[in-house]
Every structure is written in structure tokens, then in C-alpha cells.
XYZ file of C-alpha atoms in Angstrom:
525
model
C -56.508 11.300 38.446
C -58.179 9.770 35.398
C -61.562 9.348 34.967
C -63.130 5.647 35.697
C -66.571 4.174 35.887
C -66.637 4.793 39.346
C -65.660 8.388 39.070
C -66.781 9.356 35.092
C -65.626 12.903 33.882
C -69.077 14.764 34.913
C -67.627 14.555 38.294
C -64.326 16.666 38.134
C -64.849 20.100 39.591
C -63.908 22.454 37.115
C -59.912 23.305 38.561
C -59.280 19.233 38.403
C -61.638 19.168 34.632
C -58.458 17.991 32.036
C -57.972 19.699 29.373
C -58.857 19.202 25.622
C -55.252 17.635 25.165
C -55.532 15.229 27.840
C -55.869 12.519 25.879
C -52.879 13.445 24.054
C -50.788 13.241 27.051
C -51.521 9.820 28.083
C -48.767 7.851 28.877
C -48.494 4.781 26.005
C -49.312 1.540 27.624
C -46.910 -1.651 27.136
C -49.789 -2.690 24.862
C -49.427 0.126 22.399
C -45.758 -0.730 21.945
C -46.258 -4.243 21.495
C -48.973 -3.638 19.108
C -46.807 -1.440 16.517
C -43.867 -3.796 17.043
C -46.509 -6.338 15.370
C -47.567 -4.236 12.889
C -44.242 -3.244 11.735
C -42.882 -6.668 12.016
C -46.156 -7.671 9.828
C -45.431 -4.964 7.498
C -41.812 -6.179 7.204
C -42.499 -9.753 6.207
C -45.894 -8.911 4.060
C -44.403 -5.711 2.462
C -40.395 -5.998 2.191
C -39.643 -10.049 2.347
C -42.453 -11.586 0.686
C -41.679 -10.293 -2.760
C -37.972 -12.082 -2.499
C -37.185 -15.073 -4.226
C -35.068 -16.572 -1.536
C -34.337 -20.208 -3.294
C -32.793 -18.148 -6.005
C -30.925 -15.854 -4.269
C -28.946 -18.433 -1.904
C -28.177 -20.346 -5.649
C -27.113 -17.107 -6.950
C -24.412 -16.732 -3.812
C -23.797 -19.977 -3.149
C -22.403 -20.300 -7.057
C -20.114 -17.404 -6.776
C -18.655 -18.531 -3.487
C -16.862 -21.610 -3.740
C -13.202 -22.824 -5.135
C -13.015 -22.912 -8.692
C -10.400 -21.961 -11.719
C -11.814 -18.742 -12.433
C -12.064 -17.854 -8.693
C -8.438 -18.273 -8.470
C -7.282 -17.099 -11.658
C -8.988 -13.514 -10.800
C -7.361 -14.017 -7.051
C -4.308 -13.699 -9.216
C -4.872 -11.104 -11.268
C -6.289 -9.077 -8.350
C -3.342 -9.440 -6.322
C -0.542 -8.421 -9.085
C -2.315 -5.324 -10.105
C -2.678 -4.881 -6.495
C 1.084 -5.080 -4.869
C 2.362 -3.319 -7.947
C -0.363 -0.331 -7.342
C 1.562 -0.466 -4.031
C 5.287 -0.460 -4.773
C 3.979 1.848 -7.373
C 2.205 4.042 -4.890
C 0.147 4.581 -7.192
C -3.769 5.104 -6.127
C -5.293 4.013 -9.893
C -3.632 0.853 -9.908
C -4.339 0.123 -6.124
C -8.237 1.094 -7.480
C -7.746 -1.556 -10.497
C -6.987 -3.878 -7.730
C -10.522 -3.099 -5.907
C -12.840 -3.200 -8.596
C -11.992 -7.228 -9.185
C -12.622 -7.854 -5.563
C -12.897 -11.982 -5.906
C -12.881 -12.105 -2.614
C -15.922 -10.556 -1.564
C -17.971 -13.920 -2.962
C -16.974 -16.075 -0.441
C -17.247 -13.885 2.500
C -20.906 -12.840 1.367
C -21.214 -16.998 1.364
C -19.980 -17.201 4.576
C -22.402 -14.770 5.854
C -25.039 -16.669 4.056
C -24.354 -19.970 5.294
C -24.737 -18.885 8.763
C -27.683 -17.502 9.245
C -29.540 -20.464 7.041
C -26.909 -23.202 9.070
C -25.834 -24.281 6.311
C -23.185 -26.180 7.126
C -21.555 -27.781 4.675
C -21.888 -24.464 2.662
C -19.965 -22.874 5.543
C -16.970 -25.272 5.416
C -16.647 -24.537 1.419
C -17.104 -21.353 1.355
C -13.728 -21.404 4.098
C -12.313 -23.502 2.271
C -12.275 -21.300 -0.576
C -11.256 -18.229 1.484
C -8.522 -19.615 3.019
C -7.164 -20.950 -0.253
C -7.558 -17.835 -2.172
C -6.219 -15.812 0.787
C -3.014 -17.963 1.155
C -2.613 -17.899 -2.605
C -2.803 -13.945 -2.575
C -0.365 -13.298 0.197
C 2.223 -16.158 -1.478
C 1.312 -14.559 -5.125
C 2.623 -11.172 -3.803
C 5.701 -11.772 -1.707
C 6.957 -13.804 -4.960
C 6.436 -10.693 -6.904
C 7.910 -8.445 -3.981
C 11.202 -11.057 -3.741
C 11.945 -10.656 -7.326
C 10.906 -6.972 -7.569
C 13.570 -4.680 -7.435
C 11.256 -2.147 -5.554
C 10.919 -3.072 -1.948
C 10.253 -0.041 -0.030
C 7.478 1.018 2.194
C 5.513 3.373 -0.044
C 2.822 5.604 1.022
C 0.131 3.137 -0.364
C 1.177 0.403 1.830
C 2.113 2.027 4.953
C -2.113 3.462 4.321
C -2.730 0.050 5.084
C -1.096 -1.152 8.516
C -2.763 0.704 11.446
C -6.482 -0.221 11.618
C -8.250 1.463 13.718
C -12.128 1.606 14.566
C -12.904 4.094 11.609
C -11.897 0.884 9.548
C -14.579 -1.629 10.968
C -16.836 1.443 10.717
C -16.380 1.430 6.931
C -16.511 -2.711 6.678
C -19.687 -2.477 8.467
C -21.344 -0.072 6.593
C -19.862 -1.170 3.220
C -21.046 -5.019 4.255
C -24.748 -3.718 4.819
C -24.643 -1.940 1.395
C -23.310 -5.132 -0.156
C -25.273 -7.402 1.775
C -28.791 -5.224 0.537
C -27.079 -5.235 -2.876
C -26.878 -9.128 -3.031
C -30.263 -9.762 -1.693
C -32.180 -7.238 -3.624
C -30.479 -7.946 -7.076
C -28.422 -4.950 -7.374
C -25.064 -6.310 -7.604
C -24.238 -3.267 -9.400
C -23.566 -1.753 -5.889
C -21.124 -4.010 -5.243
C -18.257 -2.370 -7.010
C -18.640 0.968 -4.773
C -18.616 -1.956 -1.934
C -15.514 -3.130 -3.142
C -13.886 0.036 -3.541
C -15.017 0.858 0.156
C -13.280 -2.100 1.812
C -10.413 -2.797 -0.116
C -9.812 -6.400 0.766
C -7.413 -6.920 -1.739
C -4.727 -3.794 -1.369
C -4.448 -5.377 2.748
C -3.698 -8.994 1.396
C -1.317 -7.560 -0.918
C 0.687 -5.587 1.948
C 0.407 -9.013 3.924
C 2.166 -10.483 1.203
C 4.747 -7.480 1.266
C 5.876 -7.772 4.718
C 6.309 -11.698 4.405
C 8.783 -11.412 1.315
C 10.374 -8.447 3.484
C 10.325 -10.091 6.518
C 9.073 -6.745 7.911
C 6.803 -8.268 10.859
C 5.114 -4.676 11.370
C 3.639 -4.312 8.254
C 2.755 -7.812 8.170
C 1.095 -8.018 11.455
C -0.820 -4.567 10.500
C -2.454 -5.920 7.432
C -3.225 -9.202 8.330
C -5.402 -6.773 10.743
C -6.900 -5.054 8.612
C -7.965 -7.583 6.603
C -9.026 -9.850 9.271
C -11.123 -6.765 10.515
C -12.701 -6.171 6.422
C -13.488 -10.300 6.134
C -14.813 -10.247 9.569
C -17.162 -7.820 9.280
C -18.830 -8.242 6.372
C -19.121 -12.131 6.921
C -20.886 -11.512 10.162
C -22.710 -8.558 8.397
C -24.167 -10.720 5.990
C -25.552 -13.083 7.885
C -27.155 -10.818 10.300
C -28.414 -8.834 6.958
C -29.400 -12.477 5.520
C -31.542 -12.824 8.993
C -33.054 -9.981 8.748
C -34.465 -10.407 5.536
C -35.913 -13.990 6.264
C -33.352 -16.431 5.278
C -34.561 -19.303 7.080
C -32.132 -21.572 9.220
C -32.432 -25.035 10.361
C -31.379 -24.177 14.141
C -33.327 -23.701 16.929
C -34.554 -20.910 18.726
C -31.520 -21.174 21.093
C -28.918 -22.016 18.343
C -29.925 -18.293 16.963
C -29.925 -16.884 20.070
C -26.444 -18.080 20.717
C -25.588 -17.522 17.100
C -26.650 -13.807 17.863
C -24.949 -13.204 20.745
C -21.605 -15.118 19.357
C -21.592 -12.758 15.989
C -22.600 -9.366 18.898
C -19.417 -10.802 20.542
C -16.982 -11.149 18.016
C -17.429 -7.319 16.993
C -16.848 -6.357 20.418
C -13.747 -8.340 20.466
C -12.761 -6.703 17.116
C -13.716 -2.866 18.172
C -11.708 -3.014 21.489
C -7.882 -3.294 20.274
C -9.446 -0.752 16.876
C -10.916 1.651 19.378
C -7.231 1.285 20.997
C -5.333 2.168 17.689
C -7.625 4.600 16.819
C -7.130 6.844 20.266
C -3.472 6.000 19.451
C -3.453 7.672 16.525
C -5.818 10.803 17.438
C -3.365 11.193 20.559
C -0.637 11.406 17.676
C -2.365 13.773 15.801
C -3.178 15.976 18.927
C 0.431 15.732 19.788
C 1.355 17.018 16.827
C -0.845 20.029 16.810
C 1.129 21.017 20.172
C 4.325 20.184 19.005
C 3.372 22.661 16.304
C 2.523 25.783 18.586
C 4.751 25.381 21.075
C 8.048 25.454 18.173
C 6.074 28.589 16.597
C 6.111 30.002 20.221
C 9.619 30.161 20.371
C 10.044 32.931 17.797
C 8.774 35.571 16.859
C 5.963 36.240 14.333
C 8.230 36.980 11.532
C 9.596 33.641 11.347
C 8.774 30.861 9.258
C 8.366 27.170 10.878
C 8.714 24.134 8.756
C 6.168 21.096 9.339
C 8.221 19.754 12.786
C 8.643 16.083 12.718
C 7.828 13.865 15.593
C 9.237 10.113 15.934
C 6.610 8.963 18.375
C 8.158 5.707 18.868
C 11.239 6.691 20.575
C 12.248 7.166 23.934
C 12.850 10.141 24.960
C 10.666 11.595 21.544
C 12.139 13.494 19.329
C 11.172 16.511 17.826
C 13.120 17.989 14.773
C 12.373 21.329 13.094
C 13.682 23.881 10.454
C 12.812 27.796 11.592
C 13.578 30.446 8.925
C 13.792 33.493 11.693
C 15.264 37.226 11.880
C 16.203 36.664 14.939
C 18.101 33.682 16.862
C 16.615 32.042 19.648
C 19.651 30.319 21.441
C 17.649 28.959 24.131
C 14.926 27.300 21.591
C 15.399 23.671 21.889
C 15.410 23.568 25.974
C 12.608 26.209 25.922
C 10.299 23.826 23.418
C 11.642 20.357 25.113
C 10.645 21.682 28.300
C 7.119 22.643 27.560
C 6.611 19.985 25.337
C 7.510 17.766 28.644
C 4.502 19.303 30.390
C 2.073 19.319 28.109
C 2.804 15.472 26.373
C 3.331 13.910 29.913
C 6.619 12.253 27.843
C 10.280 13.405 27.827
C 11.468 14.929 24.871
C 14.614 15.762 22.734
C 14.122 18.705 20.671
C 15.819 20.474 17.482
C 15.885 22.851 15.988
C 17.379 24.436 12.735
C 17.950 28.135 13.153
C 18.422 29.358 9.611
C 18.981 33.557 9.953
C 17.396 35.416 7.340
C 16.813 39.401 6.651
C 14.020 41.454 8.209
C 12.136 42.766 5.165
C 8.186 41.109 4.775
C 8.202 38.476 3.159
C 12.293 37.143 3.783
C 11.666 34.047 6.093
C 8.756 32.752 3.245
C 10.820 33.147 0.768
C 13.666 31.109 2.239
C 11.323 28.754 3.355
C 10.190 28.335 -0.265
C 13.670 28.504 -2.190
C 14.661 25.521 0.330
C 11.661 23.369 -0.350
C 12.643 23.626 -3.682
C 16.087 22.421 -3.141
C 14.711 19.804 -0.956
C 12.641 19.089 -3.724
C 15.109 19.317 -6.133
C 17.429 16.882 -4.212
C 14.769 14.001 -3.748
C 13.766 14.039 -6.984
C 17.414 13.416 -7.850
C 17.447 10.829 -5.034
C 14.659 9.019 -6.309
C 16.352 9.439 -10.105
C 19.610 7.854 -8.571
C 17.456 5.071 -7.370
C 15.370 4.424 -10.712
C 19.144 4.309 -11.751
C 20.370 1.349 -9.642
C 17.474 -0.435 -9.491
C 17.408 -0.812 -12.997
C 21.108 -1.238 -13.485
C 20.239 -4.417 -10.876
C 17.532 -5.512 -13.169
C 19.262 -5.611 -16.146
C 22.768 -7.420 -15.013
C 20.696 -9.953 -13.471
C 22.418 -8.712 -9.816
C 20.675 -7.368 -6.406
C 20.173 -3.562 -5.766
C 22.812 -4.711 -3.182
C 25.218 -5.668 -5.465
C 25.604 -2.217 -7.986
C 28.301 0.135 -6.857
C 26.629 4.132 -6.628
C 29.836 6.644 -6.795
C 27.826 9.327 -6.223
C 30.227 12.045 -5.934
C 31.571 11.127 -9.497
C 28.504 10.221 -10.876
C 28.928 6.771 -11.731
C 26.762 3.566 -11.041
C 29.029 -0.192 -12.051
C 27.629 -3.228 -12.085
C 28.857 -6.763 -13.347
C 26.224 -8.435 -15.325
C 25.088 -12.317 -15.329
C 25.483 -14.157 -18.075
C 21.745 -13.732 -20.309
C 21.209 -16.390 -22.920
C 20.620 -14.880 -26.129
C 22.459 -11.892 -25.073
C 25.998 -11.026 -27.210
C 28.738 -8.652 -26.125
C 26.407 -5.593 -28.538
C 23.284 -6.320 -26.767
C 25.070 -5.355 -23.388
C 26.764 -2.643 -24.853
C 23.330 -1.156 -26.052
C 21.371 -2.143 -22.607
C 24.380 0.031 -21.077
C 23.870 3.042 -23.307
C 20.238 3.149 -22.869
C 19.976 3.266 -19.496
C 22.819 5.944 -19.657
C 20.464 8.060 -21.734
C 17.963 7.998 -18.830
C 19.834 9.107 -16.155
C 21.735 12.420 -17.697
C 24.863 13.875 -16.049
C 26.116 10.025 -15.194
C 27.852 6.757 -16.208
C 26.786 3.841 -16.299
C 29.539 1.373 -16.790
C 28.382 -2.440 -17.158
C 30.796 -5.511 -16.806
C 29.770 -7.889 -19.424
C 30.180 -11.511 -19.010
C 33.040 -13.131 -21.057
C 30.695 -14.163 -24.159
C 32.678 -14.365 -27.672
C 34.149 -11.373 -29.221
C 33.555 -10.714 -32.707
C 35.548 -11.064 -35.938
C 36.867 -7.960 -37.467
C 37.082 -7.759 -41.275
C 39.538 -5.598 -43.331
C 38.102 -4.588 -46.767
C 40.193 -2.839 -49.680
C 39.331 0.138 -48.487
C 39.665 -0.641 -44.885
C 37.663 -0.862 -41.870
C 33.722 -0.323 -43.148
C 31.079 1.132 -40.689
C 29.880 -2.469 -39.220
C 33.415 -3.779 -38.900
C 34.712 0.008 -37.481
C 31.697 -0.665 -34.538
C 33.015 -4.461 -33.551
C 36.510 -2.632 -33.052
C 34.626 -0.286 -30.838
C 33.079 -3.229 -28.986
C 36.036 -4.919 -28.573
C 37.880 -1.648 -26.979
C 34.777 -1.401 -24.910
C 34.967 -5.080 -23.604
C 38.205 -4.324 -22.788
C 37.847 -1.151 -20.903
C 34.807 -2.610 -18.823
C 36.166 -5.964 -17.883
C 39.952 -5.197 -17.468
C 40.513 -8.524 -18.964
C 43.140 -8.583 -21.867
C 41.877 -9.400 -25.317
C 44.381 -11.123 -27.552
C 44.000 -10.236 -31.731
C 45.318 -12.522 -34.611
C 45.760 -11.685 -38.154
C 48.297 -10.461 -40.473
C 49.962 -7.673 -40.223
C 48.161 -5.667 -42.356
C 45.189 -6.434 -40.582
C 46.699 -5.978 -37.160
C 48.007 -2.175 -37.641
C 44.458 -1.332 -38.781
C 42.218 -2.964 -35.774
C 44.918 -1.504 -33.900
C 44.758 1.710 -35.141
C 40.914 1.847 -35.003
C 41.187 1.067 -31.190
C 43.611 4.273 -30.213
C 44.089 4.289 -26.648
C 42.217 0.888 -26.269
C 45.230 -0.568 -27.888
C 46.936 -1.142 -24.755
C 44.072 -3.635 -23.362
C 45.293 -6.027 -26.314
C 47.862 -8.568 -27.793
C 48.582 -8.955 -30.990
C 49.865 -12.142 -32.454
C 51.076 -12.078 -36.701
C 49.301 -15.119 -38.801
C 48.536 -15.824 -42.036
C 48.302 -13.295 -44.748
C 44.372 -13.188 -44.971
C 42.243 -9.969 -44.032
C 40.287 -11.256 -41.436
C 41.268 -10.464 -37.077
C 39.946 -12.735 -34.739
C 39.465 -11.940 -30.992
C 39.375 -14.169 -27.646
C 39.395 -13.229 -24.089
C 43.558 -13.625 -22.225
C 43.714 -14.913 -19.211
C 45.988 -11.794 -17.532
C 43.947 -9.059 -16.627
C 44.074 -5.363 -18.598
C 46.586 -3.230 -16.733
């Protein structure tokens, strides 16, 4: 028992005496608790807020925040640089994207306006978010409807599964920023930036609308919902903390408090869902792994399996470079995979036999991952090809014929104004040049032919190459060409053309030195 006035230390007997750190063992009273609270709460507003110039900060944000030209102009140039880093895949240009951020001024704002209750702050700083949102996402899916690259790149598909780990990063990225603002180290802010990546999500928004893929769409817009969220409500808790005053009540904050405590709750549950989805996934595919190794032996050689989680039954598909031939591999692998994933499962395999020496199965593995390789990079040539082929007929990717077995890619082109029958001609050999090994055969539009002139000495180097461009006009459109001229002038175009003389008519006038050309109504035969 402790000592009181009524029974003072001199009367312990010396086994019940406490020792010399008694006093260190003390429980601490309520008192002792409340008291450091104080000082520490005295400490915060006499040592860390007092020295901040709040008027000035809150004109600093609030002047960044709202709608103006510049706001949007740097919208747009945030968003191009961002949904071409994306169709791109390329990380540096997504990066680009980051570091402009305009975004990230507004939401700050929000924050701001909340916890001082400023309302009329609060409705411009929306307003000015949900313009420069709407005018990102409508930016991009322009660019992505006239872009000839539409696929789901790396860089985009990155961006539509949020999961907890993302609000993690928001939150952490909006306290950084938040301290950043209110300290006057906006400096930090491009790290920030770079951490939440507003932007890039927009941009994929934007994607999926011009693609009318609802997927990616849907899994941006969360993402993004998630990063404005989070740093909004960050902010203003950050702004609170640091003594931002507000106009409401002791109750209003309460409420305030628990609404903003709230709405991250609501935001972690369906992330915390996504993000067990995902590690389930990723477990899953660690046993899919083993259990396809298991069914050989250790000489063989297992290619990365792929999984297709969304199907019913999931499939499993695998290449095995083995010694040895395991008929009974798929059912063996399908069946344990059953037990283990709780899910039924289609497996297989690829047997591919090689010899028994050390070394045979990795070196079979390697020489066809270099074919593979070989063959997508050809794949993704061929598609350079078209797409461009598209671009520069004026056509969709939909529209250009791909003979691949011949190697040829055809395309009729729109009429370009400007454009004569040579500047086709050369856009058609240039592209040619890019894509070795194949032709590229482009259907002018019926613009006017050129005149051929005969000299003394005959056909001179630029009248020699409009006989070549008529033969080549002929050959691409199978529409007949009719020449006039004299004689004279006739056997010599006609002579110049070769076998190209069969696309044309001829038609004796005149006695001058001069052949003019114009499209005939039949077509070449």
C-alpha cells in the first residue's frame, strides 16, 4: 500500500519498506496525462503555429485555385502530353504529364475552404475542378477519336484497378503537399505531383470514353476520384491542424470531423476489396506456377503460365520445354489447381520435347523467346505500317487492306487539298522505305494528271518522271488514262510507259510536241 499521512513511510516494516524505484513505478494519474496534453498542445500553437502568416497563406491558395485562362490552358497542355505518354506507353512523357499537375490548386483550395468554412471559396474552387476535370477527360477522348493508336497500353491499363495502396499514397502525398503549402515550400510539390498522378487517371478516363471501353473508364474515374478525394480532405484536416481558423461552431467541426473520418472509410472499403483481389491474383499465380513445374521433371523448362482470372472455368495456359512427355499433365495440374484455388479450371499445356544434355530445355526456351520476340516486333512493325498507311490516306485503321502472307498493305486515299498525283506518289514511297520486305500500294484520288513534253532530244529527266506517274496512276487506280498528241509524241510517252501502255488510250491531234492526260471513264483491265 502507499504511504499516507495516516500511515507515513517510518511505519512499513522492513519486508513491506518499497524500494528506491518505487516512485518510478507509480502508476501516471489522469492528471499527468492531461497536463502534457496541455503542454504539448501549448507548445504546438506557441512554437509551430504562431510563426505562420495565415492571412497570407489562404491569399496565396486561394489565388491559385480558381477558374481562369491560364488554369485551363495548362489543363490542356497537361492532358495532351498526358494521353499521348499513354498510347505511347511511354513512362517520360506520362512523367511530363505529372510535373504540370494544374489540378492539384484547386483541390488544395478545396481542402482549405473547409476547414476555415469558407463557403463561397468552396463553391469556386468546385467550380473550377469540375470544369477543368470535364475539359481534361473531353480534351483526351478527342485526341484518342482521331488518334490512330487506340489500344490498351501498359501505361493505361497501370491506371484502372485502385486499390488501398493507392489512397495510401494520396494520403501521404496530400500531407506532404499540404505541409509544403503551408510552410512555403512549394518546391515539394512537384515530388507531390509525381506521387499522385492526377493527371495520367483523367487522361485514361478520357480514353475509355472515346473507346467506349466502360472498364477502363469506370477504373480511372476511381482512381482519380480516390487521388482528389484524399488530398482535399487531407488538406483541410492538415489546414486544421495548423490553426486555420473557421467560422463554424464547435459542433459544425465536430460533424465536419466525423463527415471527412467517414468519407475515407467509405473510400478504403471497396480499395481494401480490390486490393485483396489483386493479392489473391498474385497468390494464385504463385500456385499456378508450382503446381505446372510439378508436373515434370527438374530438367524441364516452364514458361511464365498465363492465367485469365476472369473466366469461368479459369484457364491456365503454359509452354514446358521437357525431356520427357507428361501425357497426363493438363488433368494432373487442372485437378490440383481445383483444390488448392477453390475454382474449376481448364488447363494447357505445350509439351515441346527437347534432348537430355544440361542445358537443352534453356536453350529452347531461349531460342523461342527470341522468335516470339522476333515475331511481335514484326507484329508491332506491321501495325506502325497500317496505322500510318490510315493516317496518311485520310481512311480508318479499319479501312487498309493487310495481305500479310504477300506482304502488302492497300489503301485508297481521300482527296488532300494541296496534295497532286507526285505528292501521293512520294507519301507512298516513304512509308515503303520504313517498313522493308513490303508494299505499300496507295490509291490516289482522281486529281489532274500532268502534261508530258517532248523535247528534240526526247523525253528529259522531269518529263521521263510524269510518264512514270502517269503509269503509276494507272497501275494503282485501275482507271484508264486517255493520252492526246501527235504521233510523234504519242509513240514516245508510249514507249516510256512499257508495260503501263496497256492502262492507256491514245488519241492522234495536232502536230505539236506536247501529250496531255485525263482520267477515262472504263476502268484499266
Amino acid at each position: 500500500m502507499a504511504p499516507t499521512k495516516e500511515n507515513s513511510a517510518d511505519d512499513w516494516s522492513d519486508d513491506e519498506k518499497p524500494g528506491p524505484d518505487y516512485a518510478k513505478r507509480r502508476p501516471i494519474s489522469r492528471l499527468t496525462i492531461l497536463r502534457a496534453i496541455a503542454e504539448m498542445r501549448l507548445w504546438w500553437n506557441e512554437g509551430v503555429i504562431a510563426d505562420l502568416d495565415h492571412v497570407a497563406t489562404i491569399e496565396r491558395v486561394r489565388g491559385e485555385s480558381l477558374l481562369t485562362s491560364r488554369y485551363i490552358f495548362m489543363i490542356a497542355m497537361s492532358a495532351g502530353i498526358a494521353i499521348l505518354g499513354l498510347l505511347l506507353s511511354s513512362p517520360a512523357v506520362v512523367i511530363g504529364a505529372m510535373l504540370l499537375s494544374p489540378l492539384m490548386s484547386p483541390i488544395i483550395g478545396t481542402g482549405f475552404s473547409l476547414a476555415t468554412g469558407d463557403a463561397d471559396w468552396l463553391r469556386r474552387c468546385g467550380k473550377a475542378l469540375i470544369a477543368g476535370s470535364l475539359f481534361a477527360i473531353l480534351f483526351c477522348a478527342v485526341i484518342v477519336f482521331l488518334s490512330p493508336l487506340q489500344t490498351v497500353t501498359e501505361e493505361i491499363a497501370a491506371r484502372t484497378r485502385p486499390n488501398l495502396f493507392d489512397l495510401l499514397v494520396a494520403l501521404f502525398s496530400a500531407l506532404a503537399g499540404s505541409y509544403a503549402v503551408i510552410r512555403g515550400r512549394e518546391g515539394t510539390i512537384v515530388g507531390v505531383a509525381i506521387a499522385t498522378a492526377l493527371m495520367p487517371p483523367i487522361a485514361v478516363v478520357g480514353f475509355g470514353l472515346a473507346t467506349f471501353n466502360w472498364p477502363v473508364f469506370a477504373g480511372a474515374l476511381g482512381l482519380f476520384v480516390t487521388n482528389l478525394v484524399t488530398i482535399g480532405l487531407t488538406a483541410a484536416v492538415m489546414a486544421r491542424l495548423y490553426g486555420f481558423q473557421s467560422d463554424l461552431s464547435h459542433r459544425q467541426s465536430r460533424l465536419q470531423s466525423l463527415g471527412i473520418a467517414m468519407v475515407f472509410v467509405v473510400l478504403a472499403i471497396p480499395l481494401a476489396f480490390s486490393l485483396r483481389t489483386i493479392a489473391w491474383e498474385a497468390n494464385g499465380q504463385r500456385i499456378v506456377n508450382q503446381e505446372v513445374a510439378s508436373a515434370f521433371t527438374d530438367r524441364a523448362r516452364v514458361e511464365q503460365p498465363i492465367v485469365n482470372w476472369d473466366s469461368e472455368p479459369l484457364t491456365v495456359s503454359a509452354s514446358v520445354f521437357t525431356p520427357d512427355f507428361n501425357s497426363n499433365a493438363d488433368t494432373e495440374v487442372a485437378k490440383r489447381l481445383e483444390e488448392r484455388l477453390g475454382r474449376s479450371v481448364v488447363v494447357n499445356i505445350d509439351q515441346f520435347q527437347v534432348g537430355t544434355d544440361p542445358g537443352a530445355a534453356e536453350q529452347a526456351a531461349l531460342a523461342q523467346a527470341r522468335a516470339r520476340e522476333a515475331a511481335e516486333a514484326s507484329e508491332r512493325q506491321i501495325a506502325v505500317l497500317a496505322q500510318s498507311l490510315a493516317l496518311i490516306a485520310g481512311v480508318e485503321r479499319k479501312d487498309v487492306l493487310l495481305d500479310r502472307e504477300n506482304q502488302r498493305a492497300q489503301a485508297i486515299a481521300q482527296p488532300l487539298e494541296g496534295l497532286d498525283l507526285s505528292g501521293y506518289r512520294e507519301l507512298e514511297r516513304r512509308l515503303e522505305q520504313t517498313t522493308p520486305g513490303w508494299t505499300v500500294e496507295l490509291r490516289p484520288p482522281l486529281v489532274p494528271l500532268p502534261t508530258v513534253n517532248i523535247g528534240e532530244d526526247g523525253l528529259d529527266t522531269n518529263n521521263a518522271g510524269r510518264v512514270a506517274l502517269l503509269g503509276w496512276a494507272a497501275r494503282r487506280t485501275g482507271v484508264r488514262i486517255a493520252l492526246t498528241g501527235s504521233q510523234n509524241a504519242l509513240t514516245a510517252v508510249t514507249q516510256a510507259l512499257g508495260d503501263s501502255a496497256r492502262y492507256f488510250d491514245t488519241q492522234v491531234s495536232g502536230e505539236g510536241n506536247s501529250v496531255t492526260a485525263v482520267w477515262s471513264t472504263a476502268p484499266a483491265s
